[in-house]
Coordinates of C-alpha atoms and ligand atoms in Angstrom, one line a residue:
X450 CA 330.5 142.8 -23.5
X451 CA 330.5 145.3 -26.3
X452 CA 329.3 148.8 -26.1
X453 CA 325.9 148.3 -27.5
X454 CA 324.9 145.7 -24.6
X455 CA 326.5 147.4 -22.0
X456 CA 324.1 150.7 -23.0
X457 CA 320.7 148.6 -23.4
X458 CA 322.1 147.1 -19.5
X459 CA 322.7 151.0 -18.6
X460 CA 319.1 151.6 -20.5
X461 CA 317.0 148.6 -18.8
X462 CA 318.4 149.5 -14.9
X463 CA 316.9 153.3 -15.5
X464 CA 314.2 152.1 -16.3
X465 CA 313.4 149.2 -13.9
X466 CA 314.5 151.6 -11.5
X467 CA 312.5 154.2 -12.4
X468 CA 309.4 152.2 -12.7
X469 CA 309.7 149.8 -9.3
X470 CA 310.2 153.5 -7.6
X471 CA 306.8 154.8 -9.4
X472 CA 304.9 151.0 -8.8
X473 CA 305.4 151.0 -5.5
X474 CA 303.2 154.2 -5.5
X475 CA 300.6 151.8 -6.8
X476 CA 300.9 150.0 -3.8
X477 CA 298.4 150.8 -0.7
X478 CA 296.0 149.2 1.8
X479 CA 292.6 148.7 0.1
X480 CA 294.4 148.5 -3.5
X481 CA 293.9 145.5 -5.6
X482 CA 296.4 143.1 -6.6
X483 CA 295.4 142.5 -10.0
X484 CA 295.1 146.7 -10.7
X485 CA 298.4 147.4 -9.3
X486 CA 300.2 144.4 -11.4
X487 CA 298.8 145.5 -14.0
X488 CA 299.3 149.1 -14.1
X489 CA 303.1 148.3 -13.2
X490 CA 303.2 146.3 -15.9
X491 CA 302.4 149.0 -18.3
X492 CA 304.1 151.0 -17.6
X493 CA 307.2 148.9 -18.6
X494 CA 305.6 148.4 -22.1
X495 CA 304.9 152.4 -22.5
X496 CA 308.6 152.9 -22.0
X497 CA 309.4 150.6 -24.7
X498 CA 311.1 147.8 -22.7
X499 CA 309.8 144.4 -22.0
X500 CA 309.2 142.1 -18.9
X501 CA 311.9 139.8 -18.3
X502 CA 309.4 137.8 -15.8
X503 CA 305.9 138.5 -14.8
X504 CA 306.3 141.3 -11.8
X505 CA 306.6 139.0 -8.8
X506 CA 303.9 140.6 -5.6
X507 CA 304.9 138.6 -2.8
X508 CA 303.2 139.5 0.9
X509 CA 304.3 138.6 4.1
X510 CA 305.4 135.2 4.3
X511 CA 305.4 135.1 0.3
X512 CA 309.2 135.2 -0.2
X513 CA 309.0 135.0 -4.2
X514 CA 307.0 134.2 -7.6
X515 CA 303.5 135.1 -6.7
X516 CA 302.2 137.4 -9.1
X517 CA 298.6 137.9 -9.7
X518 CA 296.1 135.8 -11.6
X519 CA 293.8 136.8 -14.1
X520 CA 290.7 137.1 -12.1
X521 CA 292.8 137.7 -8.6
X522 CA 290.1 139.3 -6.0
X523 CA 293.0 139.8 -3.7
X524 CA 293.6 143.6 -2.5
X525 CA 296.5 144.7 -0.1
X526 CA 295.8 144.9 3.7
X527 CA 297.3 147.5 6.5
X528 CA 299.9 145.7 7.7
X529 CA 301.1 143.5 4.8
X530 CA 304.6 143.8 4.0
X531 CA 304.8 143.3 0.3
X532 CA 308.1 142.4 -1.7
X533 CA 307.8 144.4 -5.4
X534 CA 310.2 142.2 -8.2
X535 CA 310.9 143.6 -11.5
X536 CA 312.4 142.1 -14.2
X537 CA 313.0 144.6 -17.5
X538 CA 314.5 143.9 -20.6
X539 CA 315.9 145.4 -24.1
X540 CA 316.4 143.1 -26.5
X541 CA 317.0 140.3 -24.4
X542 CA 319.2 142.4 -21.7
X543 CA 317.8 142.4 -18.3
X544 CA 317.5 144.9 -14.9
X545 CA 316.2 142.5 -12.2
X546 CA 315.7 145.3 -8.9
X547 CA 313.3 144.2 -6.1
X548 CA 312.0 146.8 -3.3
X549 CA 309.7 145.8 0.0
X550 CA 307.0 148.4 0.4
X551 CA 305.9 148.2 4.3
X552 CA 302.2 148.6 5.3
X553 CA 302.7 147.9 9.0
X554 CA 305.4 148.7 11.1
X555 CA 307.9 146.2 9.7
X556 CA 311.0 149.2 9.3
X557 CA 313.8 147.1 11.4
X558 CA 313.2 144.1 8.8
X559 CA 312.9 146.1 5.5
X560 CA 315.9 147.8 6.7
X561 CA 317.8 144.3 7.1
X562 CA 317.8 142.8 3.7
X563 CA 318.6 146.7 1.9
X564 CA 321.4 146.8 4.4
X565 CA 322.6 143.3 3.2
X566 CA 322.5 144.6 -0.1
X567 CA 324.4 147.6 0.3
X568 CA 326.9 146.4 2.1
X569 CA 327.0 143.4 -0.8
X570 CA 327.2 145.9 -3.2
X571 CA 329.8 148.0 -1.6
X572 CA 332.7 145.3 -1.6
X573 CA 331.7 143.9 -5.5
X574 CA 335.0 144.3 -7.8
X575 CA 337.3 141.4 -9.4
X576 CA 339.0 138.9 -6.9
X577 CA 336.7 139.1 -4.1
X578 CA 334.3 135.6 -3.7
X579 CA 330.4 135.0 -3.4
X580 CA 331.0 133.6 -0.2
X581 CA 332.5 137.2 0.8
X582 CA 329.2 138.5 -0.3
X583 CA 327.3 135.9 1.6
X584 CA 328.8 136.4 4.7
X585 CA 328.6 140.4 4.7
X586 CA 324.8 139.9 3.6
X587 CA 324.2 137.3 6.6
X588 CA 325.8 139.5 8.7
X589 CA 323.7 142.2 8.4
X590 CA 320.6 140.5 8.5
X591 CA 321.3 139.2 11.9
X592 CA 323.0 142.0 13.4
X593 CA 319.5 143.2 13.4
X594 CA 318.1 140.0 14.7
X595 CA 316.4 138.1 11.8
X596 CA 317.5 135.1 9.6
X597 CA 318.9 135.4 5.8
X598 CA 316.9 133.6 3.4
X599 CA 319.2 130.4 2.5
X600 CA 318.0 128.8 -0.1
X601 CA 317.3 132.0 -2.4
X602 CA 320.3 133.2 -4.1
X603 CA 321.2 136.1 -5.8
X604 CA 321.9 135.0 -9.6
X605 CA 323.8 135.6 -12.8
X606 CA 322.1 137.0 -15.7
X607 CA 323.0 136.7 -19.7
X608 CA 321.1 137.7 -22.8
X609 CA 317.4 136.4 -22.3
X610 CA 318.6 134.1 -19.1
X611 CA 317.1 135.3 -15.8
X612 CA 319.5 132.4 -14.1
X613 CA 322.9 132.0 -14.5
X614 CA 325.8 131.3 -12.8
X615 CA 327.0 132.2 -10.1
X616 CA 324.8 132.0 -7.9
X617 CA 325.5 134.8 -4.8
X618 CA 324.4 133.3 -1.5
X619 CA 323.1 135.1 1.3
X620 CA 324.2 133.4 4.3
X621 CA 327.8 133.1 5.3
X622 CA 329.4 130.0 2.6
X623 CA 333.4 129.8 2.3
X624 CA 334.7 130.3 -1.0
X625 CA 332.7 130.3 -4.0
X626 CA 333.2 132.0 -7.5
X627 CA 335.3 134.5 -8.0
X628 CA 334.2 137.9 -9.5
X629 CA 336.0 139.1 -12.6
X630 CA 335.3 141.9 -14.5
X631 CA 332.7 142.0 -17.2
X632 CA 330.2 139.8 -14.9
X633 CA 326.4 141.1 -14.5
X634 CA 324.8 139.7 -11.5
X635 CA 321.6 140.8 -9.5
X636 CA 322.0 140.3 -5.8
X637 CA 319.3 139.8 -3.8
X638 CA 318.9 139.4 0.2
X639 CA 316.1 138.6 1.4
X640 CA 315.4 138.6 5.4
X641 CA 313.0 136.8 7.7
X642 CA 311.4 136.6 11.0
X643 CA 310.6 132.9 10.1
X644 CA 313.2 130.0 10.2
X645 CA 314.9 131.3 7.1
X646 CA 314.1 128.9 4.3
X647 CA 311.4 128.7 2.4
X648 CA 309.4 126.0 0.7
X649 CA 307.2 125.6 -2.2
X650 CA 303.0 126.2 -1.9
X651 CA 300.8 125.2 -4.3
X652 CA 299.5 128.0 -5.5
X653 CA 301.4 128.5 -9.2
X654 CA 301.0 131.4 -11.4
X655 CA 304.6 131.6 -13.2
X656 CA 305.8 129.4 -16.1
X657 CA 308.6 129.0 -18.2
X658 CA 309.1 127.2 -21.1
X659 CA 312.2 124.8 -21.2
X660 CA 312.0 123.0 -24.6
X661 CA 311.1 123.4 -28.3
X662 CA 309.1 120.0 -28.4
X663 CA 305.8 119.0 -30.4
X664 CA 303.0 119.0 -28.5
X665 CA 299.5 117.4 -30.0
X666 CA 296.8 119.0 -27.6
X667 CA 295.4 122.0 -29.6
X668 CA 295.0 124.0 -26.4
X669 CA 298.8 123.4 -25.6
X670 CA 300.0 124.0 -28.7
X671 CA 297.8 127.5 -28.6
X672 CA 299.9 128.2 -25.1
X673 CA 303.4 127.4 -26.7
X674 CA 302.2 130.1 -29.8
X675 CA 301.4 132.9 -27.3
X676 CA 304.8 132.6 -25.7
X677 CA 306.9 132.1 -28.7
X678 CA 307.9 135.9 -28.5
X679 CA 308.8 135.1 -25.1
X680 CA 312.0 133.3 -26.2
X681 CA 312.1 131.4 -22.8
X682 CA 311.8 133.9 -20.3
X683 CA 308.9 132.9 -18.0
X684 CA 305.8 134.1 -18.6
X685 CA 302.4 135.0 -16.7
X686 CA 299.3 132.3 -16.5
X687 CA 297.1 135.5 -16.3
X688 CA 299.1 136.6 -19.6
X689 CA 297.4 133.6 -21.3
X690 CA 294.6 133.5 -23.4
X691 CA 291.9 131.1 -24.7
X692 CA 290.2 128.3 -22.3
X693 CA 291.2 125.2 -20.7
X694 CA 294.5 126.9 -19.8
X695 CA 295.2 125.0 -16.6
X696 CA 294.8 121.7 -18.2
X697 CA 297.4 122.6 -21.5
X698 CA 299.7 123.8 -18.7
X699 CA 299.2 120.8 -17.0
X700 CA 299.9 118.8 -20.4
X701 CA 302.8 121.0 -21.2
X702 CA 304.5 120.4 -17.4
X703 CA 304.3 117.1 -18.2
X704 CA 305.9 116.3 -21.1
X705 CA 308.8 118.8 -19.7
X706 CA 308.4 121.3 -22.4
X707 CA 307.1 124.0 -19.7
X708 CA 307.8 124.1 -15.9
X709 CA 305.9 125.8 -13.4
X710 CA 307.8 128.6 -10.6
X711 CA 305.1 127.9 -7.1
X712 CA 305.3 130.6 -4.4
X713 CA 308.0 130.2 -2.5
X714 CA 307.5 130.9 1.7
X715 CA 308.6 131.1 4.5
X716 CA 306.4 129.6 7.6
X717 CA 302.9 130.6 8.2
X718 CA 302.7 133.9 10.3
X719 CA 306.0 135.2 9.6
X720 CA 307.7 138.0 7.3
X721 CA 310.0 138.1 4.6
X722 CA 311.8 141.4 3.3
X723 CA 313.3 141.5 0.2
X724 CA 316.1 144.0 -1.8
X725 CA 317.6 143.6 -5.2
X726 CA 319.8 145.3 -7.6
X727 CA 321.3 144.7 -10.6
X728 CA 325.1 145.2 -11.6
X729 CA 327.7 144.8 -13.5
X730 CA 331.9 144.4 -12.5
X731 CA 334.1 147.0 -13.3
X732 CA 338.0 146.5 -12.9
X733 CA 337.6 148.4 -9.9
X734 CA 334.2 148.0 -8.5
X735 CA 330.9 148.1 -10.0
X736 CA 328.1 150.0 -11.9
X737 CA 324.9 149.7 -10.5
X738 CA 322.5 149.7 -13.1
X739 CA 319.1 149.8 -11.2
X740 CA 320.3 152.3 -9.0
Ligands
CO1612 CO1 316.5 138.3 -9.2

């Protein structure tokens, strides 16, 4: 990495981190989904950054990728736990840093996945594995008596690229990838009450677009316009404009130019915490960039 993309890393984590600290402010019983989204969102864009993703609001069971829609009428209730993701970037170089804002009296749990992470973060330099990672992460989770979230994985990230490999596990895996220097990779625990998977809903309000493809649907070809800038980071339905979105989205899906990112949960009734940080190998540890 050369010294101008380490800085704009350095640049994005202060910000991300400042912001997901000031949004979560934003985020109280009675308040509205849709108001809170997009105030955080803002204030990315007055600090002269952009959104590497749509800022994920997931509650309760909600592991991941809800976000609010354009007309959401949801509003936060006293007792919801609610999982804050942010993804900033400069110029295509992201700070992806999640925080769990608790409404009830969820501490032991919110304490569970930031432990995981800590702990993850704490034993990050070149030579140790992911499944090292995994395993401390799981065992923190369950020391306190609730289940890692197996199939979400911390991730790689590159210029523009959300996903990359490796993926960092959080339950206990042998082996894995090993960590050199010069890697940047969020890690992200999350911990449940549930039975420590989740699956897909229905509800979908996060896109991405996967191929540069002609499309013949005016109302499509209006979508794949507005998200040209977006240079295949995923992107907000609510972010949209113009009408007959759902079907053009619908259109784009499938001719596999566009995919769609549904909620991810856990089972009905249960809770899902949620930490995340951002870093970056050194040749004796790590810099922490949404510290
Ligand atoms: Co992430």
């Amino acid at each position: 990495m050369d010294d101008e993309g380490m800085e704009r890393y350095l640049e994005a984590g202060r910000i991300a981190s400042r912001i997901l600290t000031k949004g979560a402010g934003e985020i109280r019983a009675g308040a509205s989904y849709l108001g809170a989204v997009e105030r955080i969102e803002e204030m990315v864009k007055a600090d002269g950054a952009g959104l590497a993703f749509p800022l994920n609001v997931s509650i309760n069971e909600d592991a991941a990728h809800d976000t609010a829609s354009a007309k959401d009428d949801r509003v936060f209730s006293r007792g919801d736990l609610v999982k804050l993701d942010l993804g900033v970037h400069l110029d295509g170089y992201i700070a992806d840093t999640a925080t769990t804002i608790d409404l009830g009296d969820h501490h032991l749990l919110v304490e569970a996945s930031r432990r995981g992470l800590d702990q993850a973060i704490s034993m990050v330099r070149p030579g140790v594995s992911i499944g090292e990672l995994g395993t401390a992460i799981h065992h923190e989770i369950e020391a306190r008596g609730f289940k890692p979230v197996a199939n979400l994985t911390g991730h790689g990230l590159d210029r523009y690229m959300i996903h990359t490999p490796p993926n960092i596990p959080n339950v206990r895996v042998q082996g894995g990838a090993v960590l050199e220097e010069g890697m940047v990779f969020a890690i992200e625990p999350f911990a449940s009450t549930g039975c420590g998977r989740v699956t897909e809903k229905h509800r979908t309000e996060i896109y991405q677009q996967l191929a540069i493809h002609p499309v013949r649907l005016p109302s499509a070809r209006h979508i794949l316009e507005e998200i040209r800038p977006r240079k295949g980071m995923p992107f907000s339905k609510r972010w949209l404009s113009g009408n007959k979105i759902d079907l053009a989205l619908a259109a784009l899906i499938r001719a596999q130019v566009v995919r769609g990112y549904p909620v991810l949960s856990d089972v009905p009734g249960s809770l899902v915490s949620q930490a995340e940080h951002t870093l970056i190998v050194t040749s004796d540890g790590c810099i922490v960039t949404t510290a």
